[in-house]
């Protein structure tokens, strides 16, 4: 049996595409280098049972190789599932203890004595007291309180609806998959959960409405929680007071779902429990397909979308006013998102980290746009909701790019006859279909009489000595790799901005002894203030942006930045730390790149983001940066990559 720690090491090795050092894994898992080496030594003899090997490569580190894919998938899947039971009883991690305390306190009818927790978790009274401070903070968000009854113990007091939301968000819905995980299945009946899903799917198909797999899973979990709580005698009361208007369609669907669930469980759902299901239907995109095109800019969702369009245009110079597809998709998303936030329903976005890394500009646009929701509801949307908005913005940006993309008009000059000219013509058309419009294919002698006024450049198989006033790319008739590279360089020359545009040696700081996220941000902001690049208010903007959604991307890198562009130029400020620090959740960070985007028209930011993400995603580059002993060494590493 592998321990939780050993499974985490195996997962870390699996995710790495190249060999990684024990030092790297140690930083990621918050352990010592020596511990990792000892654990890997213990794992290696057991590797054949898993269908894998862990090779030690001198000077590079460890690499996991899968020798038997089927065996590995079967055994490792069993191991990770079994380890969840172990993890539930392994209380060395504070987060695990907090979740366990929450679960016990929310589900228990009677007060629980703290001594019981001490015995179960093998921790001291002071540890439990510290954990309970975090439990209180979580409960407070749901207007729930921890009440201590002398000689009896501690229990949760408050509204049943809020208790269920807290249960759902923190116990049953912590993972991104769409089924009940093993830990939750101990509390909810898996068979009932699957039956409820089946009932919902039947209703969705009957009424021809749209619902995502994740929304379907969430809704089934909430109804399964309702069944468990009703069975134990806990009923929601007076939920109708929360409604601002009637929802006849959702009420019909909720009633029909309840009728079937009652028939299956033999439980009785009072009217207030039907209202509970209506609330959750309101948190999904449960709309008739014909309604997808029926939007009003005068309802609250329409008003918020108009606010978002204005903010994106003003702050980032993105004009989506005429993109009807974007406006409709965003409105369709905002309506249920508003209900989720009003009723404190969390939503998990399984693509969150990918969206942050692959579409950074769209994510930043979504952070700005989400302020419209926050101002309207006085509730912060959170990074999972922001990531969904980013998806819609990303699609709109791609559409905009396609419209504004200027295809280069070229003529092909070929001296070796019609056959080879056609071959070159079709090869170019295949390789550069979206970048080139081949206007004509002509012989060299006809070039002098050809009108070149609308032509961007010439591709020729023979050298052209005359100055024609437009560029000429000389290529081989059969178009080799070098020829293709030269054409690509010409086509994308506007995107070839050098690193020197973004990184100046005066804005690189190495091996700083800083203890936490705030002190790193303060240090970098103060350095920019000293250089006269930002105002005194700048620090506040960076911290405000960080509070909306953390800027750590995994891989020991964080990219903080101000909420709105405030500088005259786009540039980076880079800092490496002597030791990794905890940035957010369990993510450690040792390289911080404070990013500034110029205010006003932006030019080509995609290229800059691509350069930055290329660094963020590459463990080898990050490790070299961390180990660098000088500013020049860091700049050289970044130039080479």
Coordinates of C-alpha atoms in Angstrom, one line a residue:
X1 CA 0.0 0.0 0.0
X2 CA 1.3 3.4 -1.0
X3 CA 1.0 6.3 1.5
X4 CA -0.8 9.6 0.6
X5 CA 2.6 11.3 0.2
X6 CA 3.9 8.6 -2.1
X7 CA 0.8 8.9 -4.3
X8 CA 1.3 12.7 -4.5
X9 CA 4.9 12.1 -5.6
X10 CA 3.7 9.6 -8.3
X11 CA 1.1 12.2 -9.5
X12 CA 3.8 14.9 -9.6
X13 CA 6.1 12.6 -11.7
X14 CA 3.2 11.7 -14.0
X15 CA 2.3 15.3 -14.7
X16 CA 6.0 16.2 -15.6
X17 CA 6.7 15.5 -19.3
X18 CA 10.5 15.7 -18.7
X19 CA 12.8 14.5 -15.9
X20 CA 12.3 16.5 -12.7
X21 CA 14.6 16.9 -9.7
X22 CA 13.7 15.8 -6.1
X23 CA 14.3 19.5 -5.2
X24 CA 11.5 20.5 -7.6
X25 CA 9.0 17.9 -6.3
X26 CA 10.0 18.9 -2.7
X27 CA 9.1 22.6 -3.4
X28 CA 5.8 21.6 -5.0
X29 CA 4.7 19.4 -2.1
X30 CA 6.2 21.5 0.6
X31 CA 8.6 18.7 1.8
X32 CA 12.4 18.4 2.1
X33 CA 14.6 17.3 -0.8
X34 CA 15.8 14.3 1.3
X35 CA 12.3 13.2 2.2
X36 CA 11.4 13.0 -1.6
X37 CA 14.6 11.0 -2.3
X38 CA 13.8 8.5 0.5
X39 CA 10.2 8.2 -0.6
X40 CA 11.2 7.5 -4.2
X41 CA 13.7 4.8 -3.0
X42 CA 10.8 3.2 -1.2
X43 CA 8.5 3.4 -4.2
X44 CA 10.9 2.0 -6.8
X45 CA 10.8 -1.7 -5.7
X46 CA 7.0 -1.5 -5.9
X47 CA 6.9 0.0 -9.4
X48 CA 6.6 -3.3 -11.4
X49 CA 3.3 -4.0 -9.6
X50 CA 2.0 -0.7 -11.1
X51 CA 3.4 -1.3 -14.6
X52 CA 5.8 1.6 -14.3
X53 CA 9.5 2.4 -13.7
X54 CA 11.0 5.5 -12.1
X55 CA 14.4 6.2 -13.6
X56 CA 17.1 8.3 -12.1
X57 CA 18.8 10.4 -14.8
X58 CA 22.2 11.9 -13.7
X59 CA 22.1 15.7 -13.7
X60 CA 18.4 15.8 -14.7
X61 CA 16.4 14.1 -12.0
X62 CA 13.7 11.4 -12.0
X63 CA 11.4 10.3 -14.8
X64 CA 8.3 8.1 -14.6
X65 CA 7.8 5.7 -17.5
X66 CA 4.6 3.7 -18.1
X67 CA 5.5 0.2 -19.2
X68 CA 2.0 -1.4 -19.0
X69 CA -0.7 1.3 -19.6
X70 CA -3.7 -1.0 -18.7
X71 CA -2.1 -2.4 -15.5
X72 CA -1.1 1.2 -14.5
X73 CA -4.5 2.7 -15.1
X74 CA -6.3 -0.1 -13.2
X75 CA -4.0 -0.4 -10.1
X76 CA -3.3 3.4 -9.8
X77 CA -7.0 4.2 -10.1
X78 CA -7.7 1.7 -7.3
X79 CA -4.9 3.2 -5.2
X80 CA -6.0 6.8 -5.5
X81 CA -9.6 5.8 -4.7
X82 CA -8.5 3.7 -1.7
X83 CA -6.2 6.5 -0.5
X84 CA -9.2 8.8 -0.2
X85 CA -10.4 6.7 2.8
X86 CA -6.9 7.0 4.2
X87 CA -6.8 10.7 3.6
X88 CA -10.1 11.1 5.5
X89 CA -8.3 9.6 8.5
X90 CA -5.0 11.4 8.0
X91 CA -5.2 14.6 9.8
X92 CA -1.7 16.0 9.4
X93 CA -3.1 18.6 6.9
X94 CA -5.2 21.5 8.3
X95 CA -7.5 21.6 5.3
X96 CA -8.4 17.9 5.8
X97 CA -9.1 18.6 9.5
X98 CA -11.3 21.6 8.7
X99 CA -13.4 19.7 6.1
X100 CA -13.8 16.8 8.6
X101 CA -14.9 19.2 11.4
X102 CA -17.3 21.0 9.1
X103 CA -18.8 17.7 7.9
X104 CA -19.3 16.3 11.4
X105 CA -20.8 19.6 12.8
X106 CA -23.2 20.2 9.9
X107 CA -24.6 16.6 9.8
X108 CA -24.8 15.9 13.5
X109 CA -28.1 16.6 15.3
X110 CA -26.7 16.8 18.8
X111 CA -23.8 18.9 20.2
X112 CA -20.3 17.3 19.8
X113 CA -17.7 17.5 22.6
X114 CA -14.3 18.7 21.4
X115 CA -12.6 15.9 23.2
X116 CA -14.2 13.5 20.7
X117 CA -12.4 15.3 17.8
X118 CA -9.1 15.2 19.7
X119 CA -9.5 11.4 20.1
X120 CA -10.5 10.8 16.5
X121 CA -7.9 13.0 14.9
X122 CA -5.0 12.4 17.4
X123 CA -4.3 16.1 17.7
X124 CA -4.1 18.5 20.6
X125 CA -6.9 20.7 22.0
X126 CA -5.1 23.9 20.8
X127 CA -4.9 22.5 17.2
X128 CA -8.7 21.8 17.3
X129 CA -9.3 25.4 18.6
X130 CA -7.2 26.9 15.7
X131 CA -9.1 24.7 13.1
X132 CA -12.4 25.8 14.6
X133 CA -11.5 29.5 13.9
X134 CA -11.4 28.6 10.2
X135 CA -14.6 26.6 10.5
X136 CA -16.3 29.7 12.1
X137 CA -15.1 31.9 9.2
X138 CA -16.6 29.4 6.6
X139 CA -19.9 29.1 8.5
X140 CA -20.1 32.9 8.8
X141 CA -20.3 33.2 5.0
X142 CA -23.6 31.2 5.2
X143 CA -24.9 33.1 8.3
X144 CA -24.3 30.0 10.4
X145 CA -22.8 30.1 13.9
X146 CA -20.9 27.6 16.1
X147 CA -22.6 27.5 19.5
X148 CA -21.0 26.0 22.6
X149 CA -23.2 24.5 25.2
X150 CA -21.3 23.9 28.5
X151 CA -21.1 20.1 29.5
X152 CA -22.8 19.2 26.2
X153 CA -20.5 20.3 23.4
X154 CA -20.5 22.4 20.2
X155 CA -23.1 22.5 17.4
X156 CA -24.0 24.6 14.3
X157 CA -27.0 26.9 14.6
X158 CA -28.7 28.6 11.6
X159 CA -30.9 28.3 8.6
X160 CA -31.3 24.8 7.0
X161 CA -31.0 26.2 3.5
X162 CA -27.7 27.8 4.3
X163 CA -26.5 24.6 6.1
X164 CA -27.2 22.6 2.9
X165 CA -25.4 25.1 0.7
X166 CA -22.4 24.9 3.0
X167 CA -22.5 21.1 2.9
X168 CA -22.7 21.1 -0.9
X169 CA -20.0 23.7 -1.5
X170 CA -17.5 22.3 1.0
X171 CA -18.1 18.6 1.3
X172 CA -19.9 17.2 -1.7
X173 CA -18.8 19.6 -4.5
X174 CA -15.1 20.1 -4.0
X175 CA -14.0 18.1 -7.0
X176 CA -14.4 19.0 -10.7
X177 CA -15.8 15.7 -11.9
X178 CA -19.5 15.2 -12.3
X179 CA -20.0 12.1 -10.1
X180 CA -20.0 11.7 -6.3
X181 CA -16.4 11.1 -5.1
X182 CA -15.7 8.2 -2.7
X183 CA -15.6 10.5 0.4
X184 CA -19.1 12.0 -0.5
X185 CA -20.6 8.6 -1.4
X186 CA -20.2 7.6 2.3
X187 CA -22.7 10.3 3.1
X188 CA -25.0 10.2 0.1
X189 CA -26.5 7.1 -1.5
X190 CA -24.8 6.6 -4.8
X191 CA -27.7 4.6 -6.2
X192 CA -30.1 7.4 -5.3
X193 CA -27.8 10.0 -6.8
X194 CA -27.8 8.0 -10.2
X195 CA -31.6 7.6 -10.1
X196 CA -32.1 11.4 -9.5
X197 CA -29.8 12.1 -12.4
X198 CA -31.8 9.8 -14.6
X199 CA -35.1 11.6 -13.5
X200 CA -33.5 15.0 -14.3
X201 CA -32.3 13.9 -17.8
X202 CA -35.8 12.6 -18.6
X203 CA -37.4 16.0 -17.7
X204 CA -34.7 17.9 -19.6
X205 CA -35.3 15.9 -22.7
X206 CA -39.1 16.1 -22.3
X207 CA -39.0 19.9 -22.1
X208 CA -36.2 20.2 -24.7
X209 CA -34.1 22.4 -22.4
X210 CA -30.3 22.9 -22.2
X211 CA -28.3 21.8 -19.2
X212 CA -24.6 21.1 -18.9
X213 CA -23.2 17.9 -17.4
X214 CA -21.7 19.8 -14.5
X215 CA -25.1 21.6 -13.8
X216 CA -26.8 18.2 -14.0
X217 CA -24.4 16.7 -11.4
X218 CA -24.7 19.7 -9.1
X219 CA -28.5 19.6 -9.2
X220 CA -28.6 15.8 -8.5
X221 CA -26.3 16.3 -5.5
X222 CA -28.6 19.1 -4.1
X223 CA -31.7 16.9 -4.4
X224 CA -29.8 13.9 -2.9
X225 CA -28.8 16.2 0.1
X226 CA -32.5 17.2 0.4
X227 CA -33.5 13.5 0.5
X228 CA -31.0 12.8 3.3
X229 CA -32.0 15.9 5.3
X230 CA -35.8 15.3 5.0
X231 CA -35.2 11.7 6.1
X232 CA -33.5 12.9 9.2
X233 CA -36.2 15.4 10.0
X234 CA -34.6 18.7 8.8
X235 CA -36.9 20.7 6.6
X236 CA -36.2 24.1 4.8
X237 CA -38.7 26.8 5.8
X238 CA -39.8 30.1 4.3
X239 CA -37.6 30.0 1.2
X240 CA -40.2 31.9 -0.9
X241 CA -39.2 35.1 0.9
X242 CA -36.0 35.0 -1.1
X243 CA -37.8 35.0 -4.5
X244 CA -38.2 38.4 -6.2
X245 CA -40.7 37.0 -8.8
X246 CA -42.6 33.8 -9.7
X247 CA -40.8 31.2 -11.9
X248 CA -43.7 29.1 -13.4
X249 CA -41.6 27.0 -15.8
X250 CA -39.0 26.1 -13.1
X251 CA -41.9 25.3 -10.7
X252 CA -43.4 22.8 -13.2
X253 CA -40.1 21.0 -13.7
X254 CA -39.3 21.0 -10.0
X255 CA -42.7 19.5 -9.1
X256 CA -42.4 16.8 -11.7
X257 CA -38.9 15.9 -10.5
X258 CA -40.1 15.8 -6.9
X259 CA -43.1 13.5 -7.8
X260 CA -40.7 10.9 -9.3
X261 CA -38.2 11.3 -6.4
X262 CA -41.0 10.8 -3.8
X263 CA -42.2 7.7 -5.7
X264 CA -38.7 6.2 -5.6
X265 CA -37.8 7.2 -2.0
X266 CA -41.2 7.1 -0.3
X267 CA -40.3 10.5 1.3
X268 CA -42.7 13.5 1.4
X269 CA -41.4 16.8 0.1
X270 CA -43.2 19.9 1.5
X271 CA -43.7 23.0 -0.7
X272 CA -40.6 24.7 0.8
X273 CA -38.5 21.8 -0.5
X274 CA -39.9 22.3 -4.0
X275 CA -38.8 26.0 -3.7
X276 CA -35.3 24.7 -2.8
X277 CA -35.2 22.7 -6.1
X278 CA -36.5 25.8 -8.0
X279 CA -33.6 27.8 -6.6
X280 CA -31.1 25.3 -8.0
X281 CA -32.9 25.1 -11.4
X282 CA -32.5 28.9 -11.5
X283 CA -28.7 28.4 -11.1
X284 CA -28.5 26.4 -14.3
X285 CA -29.0 27.4 -17.9
X286 CA -32.4 25.8 -17.9
X287 CA -33.9 27.7 -20.9
X288 CA -36.1 26.5 -23.8
X289 CA -33.9 26.4 -26.9
X290 CA -36.3 29.0 -28.6
X291 CA -35.5 31.4 -25.7
X292 CA -31.8 31.5 -26.7
X293 CA -32.5 34.4 -29.1
X294 CA -35.1 36.2 -27.0
X295 CA -33.1 38.7 -24.9
X296 CA -34.0 42.1 -23.5
X297 CA -31.3 44.7 -22.7
X298 CA -33.6 46.2 -20.1
X299 CA -33.6 43.2 -17.7
X300 CA -30.9 42.9 -15.0
X301 CA -28.8 40.5 -17.1
X302 CA -29.0 42.8 -20.1
X303 CA -28.0 45.8 -18.0
X304 CA -24.9 43.9 -16.6
X305 CA -23.9 42.7 -20.1
X306 CA -24.1 46.4 -21.3
X307 CA -21.9 47.4 -18.4
X308 CA -19.4 44.7 -19.3
X309 CA -19.3 45.7 -23.0
X310 CA -18.6 49.3 -21.9
X311 CA -15.9 48.3 -19.5
X312 CA -14.1 46.1 -22.0
X313 CA -14.2 48.8 -24.6
X314 CA -13.0 51.6 -22.2
X315 CA -10.4 49.6 -20.3
X316 CA -9.1 47.2 -22.9
X317 CA -10.1 48.7 -26.2
X318 CA -12.2 45.6 -27.2
X319 CA -15.3 46.6 -29.0
X320 CA -17.9 43.7 -28.9
X321 CA -21.0 46.0 -29.4
X322 CA -21.9 44.4 -32.7
X323 CA -21.0 40.8 -31.8
X324 CA -24.6 39.5 -31.3
X325 CA -23.4 35.9 -30.7
X326 CA -21.2 37.1 -27.8
X327 CA -23.9 39.3 -26.3
X328 CA -26.4 36.4 -26.4
X329 CA -24.0 33.8 -25.0
X330 CA -22.9 36.2 -22.2
X331 CA -26.5 37.1 -21.3
X332 CA -27.5 33.4 -21.3
X333 CA -24.6 32.8 -18.8
X334 CA -25.2 35.9 -16.6
X335 CA -28.8 35.1 -15.8
X336 CA -28.1 31.8 -13.9
X337 CA -24.8 33.2 -12.6
X338 CA -26.7 36.0 -10.9
X339 CA -29.0 33.4 -9.2
X340 CA -26.1 31.3 -8.1
X341 CA -24.4 34.3 -6.5
X342 CA -27.7 35.5 -4.9
X343 CA -28.4 32.1 -3.3
X344 CA -24.7 31.5 -2.4
X345 CA -24.3 28.5 -4.7
X346 CA -20.7 27.8 -5.7
X347 CA -20.0 26.5 -9.2
X348 CA -16.8 24.5 -10.0
X349 CA -15.1 25.2 -13.3
X350 CA -13.0 22.2 -14.1
X351 CA -11.1 24.2 -16.8
X352 CA -10.1 27.0 -14.4
X353 CA -6.3 26.6 -14.5
X354 CA -6.2 25.8 -18.2
X355 CA -8.2 29.0 -19.0
X356 CA -5.9 31.1 -16.8
X357 CA -2.8 29.7 -18.6
X358 CA -4.1 29.3 -22.2
X359 CA -6.2 32.5 -22.4
X360 CA -4.6 35.0 -20.0
X361 CA -5.9 38.1 -21.8
X362 CA -9.5 36.8 -21.9
X363 CA -9.2 35.9 -18.2
X364 CA -8.1 39.4 -17.4
X365 CA -10.9 40.8 -19.4
X366 CA -13.3 38.6 -17.4
X367 CA -11.9 39.9 -14.1
X368 CA -12.6 43.5 -15.3
X369 CA -16.1 42.5 -16.6
X370 CA -17.0 40.7 -13.4
X371 CA -16.7 44.0 -11.5
X372 CA -20.1 44.8 -13.1
X373 CA -21.7 41.8 -11.3
X374 CA -20.0 42.7 -8.1
X375 CA -21.2 46.3 -8.2
X376 CA -24.8 45.2 -9.0
X377 CA -25.0 42.5 -6.3
X378 CA -22.4 43.6 -3.8
X379 CA -21.0 40.0 -4.1
X380 CA -17.6 38.9 -5.5
X381 CA -18.2 36.4 -8.3
X382 CA -15.0 34.3 -7.5
X383 CA -12.5 32.9 -10.0
X384 CA -14.6 29.9 -11.1
X385 CA -17.5 32.2 -12.3
X386 CA -14.9 34.6 -13.8
X387 CA -13.3 31.7 -15.8
X388 CA -16.7 30.9 -17.4
X389 CA -17.0 34.6 -18.5
X390 CA -13.4 34.3 -19.8
X391 CA -14.5 31.5 -22.1
X392 CA -17.1 33.7 -23.8
X393 CA -14.6 36.6 -24.1
X394 CA -12.0 34.2 -25.5
X395 CA -14.4 33.0 -28.3
X396 CA -15.3 36.7 -29.1
X397 CA -11.6 37.6 -29.3
X398 CA -10.9 34.8 -31.7
X399 CA -13.8 36.0 -33.9
X400 CA -12.5 39.5 -33.7
X401 CA -9.0 38.4 -34.7
X402 CA -10.5 36.5 -37.7
X403 CA -12.3 39.6 -38.9
X404 CA -9.4 41.9 -38.5
X405 CA -6.8 39.6 -39.9
X406 CA -5.3 41.0 -43.0
X407 CA -4.5 38.3 -45.6
X408 CA -1.4 39.1 -47.6
X409 CA -1.9 39.4 -51.4
X410 CA 1.0 37.7 -53.3
X411 CA 2.0 36.8 -56.8
X412 CA 4.1 33.7 -57.6
X413 CA 6.9 34.1 -60.1
X414 CA 8.1 30.8 -61.5
X415 CA 10.5 30.3 -64.5
X416 CA 10.4 26.6 -64.9
X417 CA 7.0 26.1 -66.6
X418 CA 3.3 25.6 -65.8
X419 CA 3.7 22.2 -64.0
X420 CA 6.1 23.4 -61.4
X421 CA 4.3 26.8 -61.0
X422 CA 1.1 24.9 -60.2
X423 CA 2.9 22.7 -57.8
X424 CA 4.3 25.7 -55.9
X425 CA 0.9 27.5 -56.1
X426 CA -1.0 24.6 -54.5
X427 CA 1.8 23.9 -51.9
X428 CA 1.6 27.6 -50.8
X429 CA -2.1 27.5 -50.7
X430 CA -2.1 24.4 -48.5
X431 CA 0.5 25.7 -46.1
X432 CA -0.7 29.3 -45.8
X433 CA -4.4 29.0 -46.6
X434 CA -5.5 31.6 -44.0
X435 CA -2.5 34.0 -44.4
X436 CA -2.0 34.3 -48.2
X437 CA -4.2 35.2 -51.1
X438 CA -2.3 34.1 -54.3
X439 CA -3.5 36.6 -56.8
X440 CA -1.6 35.1 -59.8
X441 CA 1.2 32.8 -60.9
X442 CA 3.2 34.4 -63.7
X443 CA 6.5 34.1 -65.7
X444 CA 9.4 36.4 -64.8
X445 CA 9.2 38.3 -68.2
X446 CA 5.6 39.3 -67.5
X447 CA 6.5 40.9 -64.1
X448 CA 7.4 44.3 -65.6
X449 CA 3.9 44.9 -67.0
X450 CA 2.1 43.6 -63.9
X451 CA 0.2 46.1 -61.7
X452 CA 1.8 45.6 -58.2
X453 CA -0.2 48.4 -56.5
X454 CA -2.4 45.9 -54.5
X455 CA 0.3 43.3 -54.0
X456 CA 2.0 42.9 -50.5
X457 CA 5.0 40.7 -51.7
X458 CA 6.3 38.4 -54.4
X459 CA 7.3 34.7 -54.0
X460 CA 9.8 33.9 -56.7
X461 CA 11.8 30.8 -57.7
X462 CA 14.5 33.1 -59.3
X463 CA 16.4 36.1 -57.9
X464 CA 14.9 39.4 -58.9
X465 CA 17.4 42.2 -59.1
X466 CA 15.1 45.1 -60.0
X467 CA 13.7 47.3 -57.2
X468 CA 9.9 46.7 -57.5
X469 CA 9.0 48.7 -54.4
X470 CA 7.7 45.6 -52.6
X471 CA 9.5 42.7 -50.8
X472 CA 10.6 39.6 -52.7
X473 CA 11.0 36.1 -51.1
X474 CA 13.1 33.8 -53.2
X475 CA 12.3 30.1 -52.7
X476 CA 13.0 26.7 -54.1
X477 CA 10.4 25.4 -56.5
X478 CA 9.7 22.4 -54.2
X479 CA 9.5 24.7 -51.1
X480 CA 11.9 23.3 -48.5
X481 CA 11.8 23.9 -44.7
X482 CA 14.1 26.9 -44.9
X483 CA 11.8 28.5 -47.5
X484 CA 8.8 27.9 -45.4
X485 CA 10.6 29.4 -42.3
X486 CA 11.5 32.6 -44.3
X487 CA 7.9 33.1 -45.5
X488 CA 6.6 32.6 -41.9
X489 CA 9.1 35.1 -40.6
X490 CA 7.9 37.6 -43.1
X491 CA 4.2 36.9 -42.4
X492 CA 4.6 37.1 -38.6
X493 CA 7.3 39.8 -38.4
X494 CA 4.9 42.1 -36.6
X495 CA 4.8 39.5 -33.8
X496 CA 8.5 39.1 -33.4
X497 CA 8.8 41.6 -30.6
X498 CA 12.0 41.0 -28.6
X499 CA 12.1 40.3 -24.9
X500 CA 14.0 43.5 -24.4
X501 CA 10.7 45.3 -24.9
X502 CA 9.3 43.8 -21.7
X503 CA 12.3 43.2 -19.4
X504 CA 14.9 45.7 -18.3
X505 CA 17.8 44.6 -16.0
X506 CA 16.7 47.4 -13.5
X507 CA 13.4 45.5 -13.0
X508 CA 14.9 42.1 -12.2
X509 CA 15.5 41.1 -8.5
X510 CA 17.0 37.8 -7.5
X511 CA 17.0 35.7 -4.4
X512 CA 14.8 38.0 -2.3
X513 CA 14.2 37.0 1.3
X514 CA 10.4 37.6 1.5
X515 CA 7.9 35.7 3.6
X516 CA 4.5 36.0 1.9
X517 CA 2.5 37.2 -1.1
X518 CA 1.7 40.7 0.3
X519 CA 5.4 41.4 1.1
X520 CA 6.4 40.3 -2.4
X521 CA 3.8 42.6 -4.0
X522 CA 4.7 45.5 -1.7
X523 CA 8.5 45.1 -2.5
X524 CA 7.9 45.0 -6.3
X525 CA 5.5 47.9 -6.2
X526 CA 7.9 50.0 -4.1
X527 CA 10.7 49.3 -6.6
X528 CA 8.6 50.5 -9.5
X529 CA 7.5 53.6 -7.5
X530 CA 11.2 54.4 -6.8
X531 CA 11.8 54.2 -10.6
X532 CA 9.0 56.7 -11.2
X533 CA 7.0 54.2 -13.2
X534 CA 3.9 54.0 -11.0
X535 CA 2.1 56.2 -8.4
X536 CA 1.6 55.5 -4.7
X537 CA -1.9 54.1 -5.4
X538 CA -0.5 51.3 -7.6
X539 CA 0.0 48.8 -4.8
X540 CA -3.7 49.0 -3.9
X541 CA -4.6 48.2 -7.5
X542 CA -2.4 45.1 -7.6
X543 CA -3.7 43.8 -4.2
X544 CA -7.3 44.5 -5.4
X545 CA -6.7 42.4 -8.5
X546 CA -5.2 39.6 -6.4
X547 CA -8.2 39.5 -4.1
X548 CA -10.6 38.8 -7.1
X549 CA -8.7 35.7 -8.4
X550 CA -5.3 34.5 -7.4
X551 CA -2.6 34.9 -10.0
X552 CA -0.6 31.8 -9.2
X553 CA -0.4 29.3 -12.1
X554 CA 1.3 26.3 -10.5
X555 CA 4.8 25.5 -11.5
X556 CA 6.1 27.8 -8.7
X557 CA 5.1 30.9 -10.7
X558 CA 2.8 33.8 -10.0
X559 CA 1.9 36.8 -12.3
X560 CA 0.3 39.5 -10.2
X561 CA -0.8 42.8 -11.9
X562 CA -3.0 45.8 -11.4
X563 CA -6.7 45.6 -11.8
X564 CA -6.7 48.2 -14.6
X565 CA -3.8 49.2 -17.0
X566 CA -2.0 52.3 -15.5
X567 CA 1.5 52.4 -17.1
X568 CA 2.6 54.1 -20.3
X569 CA 4.3 50.9 -21.5
X570 CA 3.9 47.1 -21.3
X571 CA 6.7 45.6 -19.2
X572 CA 7.6 42.9 -16.7
X573 CA 9.2 43.1 -13.3
X574 CA 10.7 39.8 -12.3
X575 CA 11.6 38.6 -8.8
X576 CA 13.0 35.2 -7.6
X577 CA 12.8 34.2 -4.0
X578 CA 15.3 32.4 -1.8
X579 CA 12.6 30.0 -0.6
X580 CA 9.1 29.1 -2.0
X581 CA 6.2 30.8 -0.3
X582 CA 2.5 29.8 -0.1
X583 CA 0.6 32.0 -2.5
X584 CA -2.9 30.6 -2.6
X585 CA -4.5 27.3 -1.5
X586 CA -1.6 24.9 -1.5
X587 CA 0.2 26.5 -4.4
X588 CA 3.9 27.4 -3.7
X589 CA 5.6 30.2 -5.6
X590 CA 9.3 31.1 -6.1
X591 CA 9.2 33.2 -9.3
X592 CA 7.0 36.3 -9.4
X593 CA 6.5 38.3 -12.6
X594 CA 4.7 41.6 -11.9
X595 CA 3.0 42.3 -15.2
X596 CA 2.1 45.8 -16.5
X597 CA 0.0 46.4 -19.6
X598 CA 0.1 49.9 -21.2
X599 CA -3.1 52.0 -20.9
X600 CA -4.8 53.1 -24.1
X601 CA -4.5 51.2 -27.4
X602 CA -2.7 47.9 -26.7
X603 CA -1.1 46.7 -29.9
X604 CA -0.2 43.0 -30.1
X605 CA -0.4 41.6 -26.6
X606 CA -1.0 38.0 -27.6
X607 CA 2.7 37.6 -28.5
X608 CA 3.8 39.0 -25.1
X609 CA 1.4 36.6 -23.3
X610 CA 2.7 33.7 -25.4
X611 CA 6.3 34.5 -24.3
X612 CA 5.2 34.7 -20.7
X613 CA 3.1 31.5 -20.7
X614 CA 6.0 29.7 -22.5
X615 CA 8.1 30.4 -19.3
X616 CA 5.2 29.6 -16.9
X617 CA 4.5 26.2 -18.4
X618 CA 8.2 25.0 -18.6
X619 CA 9.5 23.5 -15.4
X620 CA 13.1 23.4 -16.8
X621 CA 13.1 27.2 -17.6
X622 CA 11.5 28.1 -14.2
X623 CA 14.1 25.9 -12.4
X624 CA 17.0 27.6 -14.3
X625 CA 15.6 31.1 -13.4
X626 CA 15.3 30.1 -9.7
X627 CA 19.0 28.9 -9.6
X628 CA 20.3 31.9 -11.6
X629 CA 23.0 33.8 -9.7
X630 CA 22.8 37.1 -11.7
X631 CA 20.3 39.4 -13.4
X632 CA 22.1 38.9 -16.8
X633 CA 21.9 35.1 -16.4
X634 CA 18.1 35.3 -16.1
X635 CA 17.8 37.7 -19.1
X636 CA 19.9 35.3 -21.1
X637 CA 17.7 32.3 -20.2
X638 CA 14.6 34.2 -21.2
X639 CA 16.2 35.4 -24.5
X640 CA 17.1 31.8 -25.4
X641 CA 13.6 30.6 -24.8

